[in-house]
Amino acid sequence: MTGCVTGPVNGEVIPPGSKSITNRALLCAAIANGTSTLQGALNCEDTQIMVNSLRQLGLQVIWDHQKNVIDVHGTGNAFPELQADLHVGNSGTTMRFLTAVLSSMSGRYSLDGVDRMRQRPIGDLTVALNQLGATVQCAANGCPPVQINAGGFRSKTTTIAGDLSSQYLSGILIAATNASHQITVEIQNHLVSKPYIDLTLSVLQSFGVTIEHSNYKTFVVPQGESVKPITYQIEPDASAASYFFATAAITGGAVTVHGLTRNALQGDIQFCDCLAQMGCEVQYLEHSTRVTGAPLSGIEVDMNAISDTVQTLAVVSLFAEGPTTISNIRHIREKETDRISDLATELRRLGARVEETVDSLTIHPGIYRGDSIETYDDHRMAMSFALAGLRIPGVQILNPHCCRKTYPNFFNDLETLISGV
């Protein structure tokens, strides 16, 4: 476990590959007709769950952990196994994406997960898939487990609610490439986390499928554009990079993250814009991004588009002058934990004053004290509050191993970064 630092943290780091890209690319490779090679793939609990699920569905997936390369022998729009019971832990991407893709095929499948997964909504996705002609059922509370009796998509249009999770739409867009006809997807309500939709569209385009949309309201998946096998390079995880950028911000140091630039596919690179608003210097270089810390000021920011970095910014705000308000984030209550209420609880435990609404947090800096931080089995709680421990003596992270979900080596990499201080 890391401890307090006595001065600015300066250094360089290369985060592991993006979890979001890895799981999207794995599924695209699986429904391609041929072998794809994924380079820079992330080895973590979520990606292992996706790989294990694909193997259980009869696909050949060869993973070279030393080289971070995965070869996927795609089987086109039909998986070899026509019946399977899949346990996906607490991997939201695996649950939502596979539910959609399996519904576009033929067979009988069930998907279940840990207790928290049985509290994470999926009902809106099942409604949209049933509109396309699948037979999909979830539990009475609108959450997993999910039962699928699939016979392919027969309808040409569907509507999907966009205000709880962008993963619903991403799953449908990937699955719709299996249809023999054009599919139009209409969005109800406000679409959250739009950069993750852009990410899905970008990955699909790399695999040979171009999907048009009208201001994120209507998406058209064209007829006859099947996913092609390719070699695909996965960029470093921008959400993971936020912890290192934040380290520079709260210690007044300078940290360079290699492999991520202003033009990164992942929207979470915009986290650096938040730090710039707070007073940091951000330099976007040709192959990297550098953040240099400075005296921090509280800000008001809408983080709907980059909500996976809410916890990181909340911890940074502890060390700012004046309050920070993070708004338009209601949907993060449905993540690995309630990332509004539980985040507020742990910030208060350290001595901050926090105002909570249904969709926002306002953090008022205070006089801090060390304490044991509950992580709620949420990897982002553990990694974010580890940063608080760089400045506040006595911070202890309970169950730090929950980082295995997306970043198994996080604490080692953070320790290496701060070792020179």
mmCIF file of C-alpha atoms in Angstrom, residues 17 22 47 56 113 137 151 161 173 189 210 265 292 301 310 316 325 329 352 359 396:
data_model
loop_
_atom_site.group_PDB
_atom_site.id
_atom_site.type_symbol
_atom_site.label_atom_id
_atom_site.label_comp_id
_atom_site.label_asym_id
_atom_site.label_seq_id
_atom_site.Cartn_x
_atom_site.Cartn_y
_atom_site.Cartn_z
ATOM 1 C CA GLY A 17 -4.602 -1.407 -22.513
ATOM 2 C CA THR A 22 -10.468 -4.682 -25.312
ATOM 3 C CA THR A 47 -11.508 -9.112 -19.988
ATOM 4 C CA GLN A 56 -17.659 -21.383 -23.313
ATOM 5 C CA GLY A 113 -23.526 -12.649 -12.199
ATOM 6 C CA GLN A 137 -36.366 -12.073 -20.237
ATOM 7 C CA GLY A 151 -33.694 -16.848 -33.440
ATOM 8 C CA ALA A 161 -33.628 4.207 -23.447
ATOM 9 C CA LEU A 173 -24.988 -1.678 -32.482
ATOM 10 C CA ASN A 189 -34.527 10.181 -23.398
ATOM 11 C CA THR A 210 -19.614 2.162 -40.685
ATOM 12 C CA LEU A 265 -10.359 7.192 -28.972
ATOM 13 C CA THR A 292 1.858 19.526 -14.269
ATOM 14 C CA VAL A 301 -18.326 20.594 -14.119
ATOM 15 C CA VAL A 310 -15.919 11.175 -11.281
ATOM 16 C CA VAL A 316 -8.567 15.791 -6.407
ATOM 17 C CA THR A 325 -19.599 20.550 -7.966
ATOM 18 C CA ILE A 329 -24.138 11.927 -13.136
ATOM 19 C CA ALA A 352 -14.816 16.682 3.720
ATOM 20 C CA ASP A 359 -27.515 13.528 -9.849
ATOM 21 C CA GLN A 396 -6.069 2.566 4.453
#
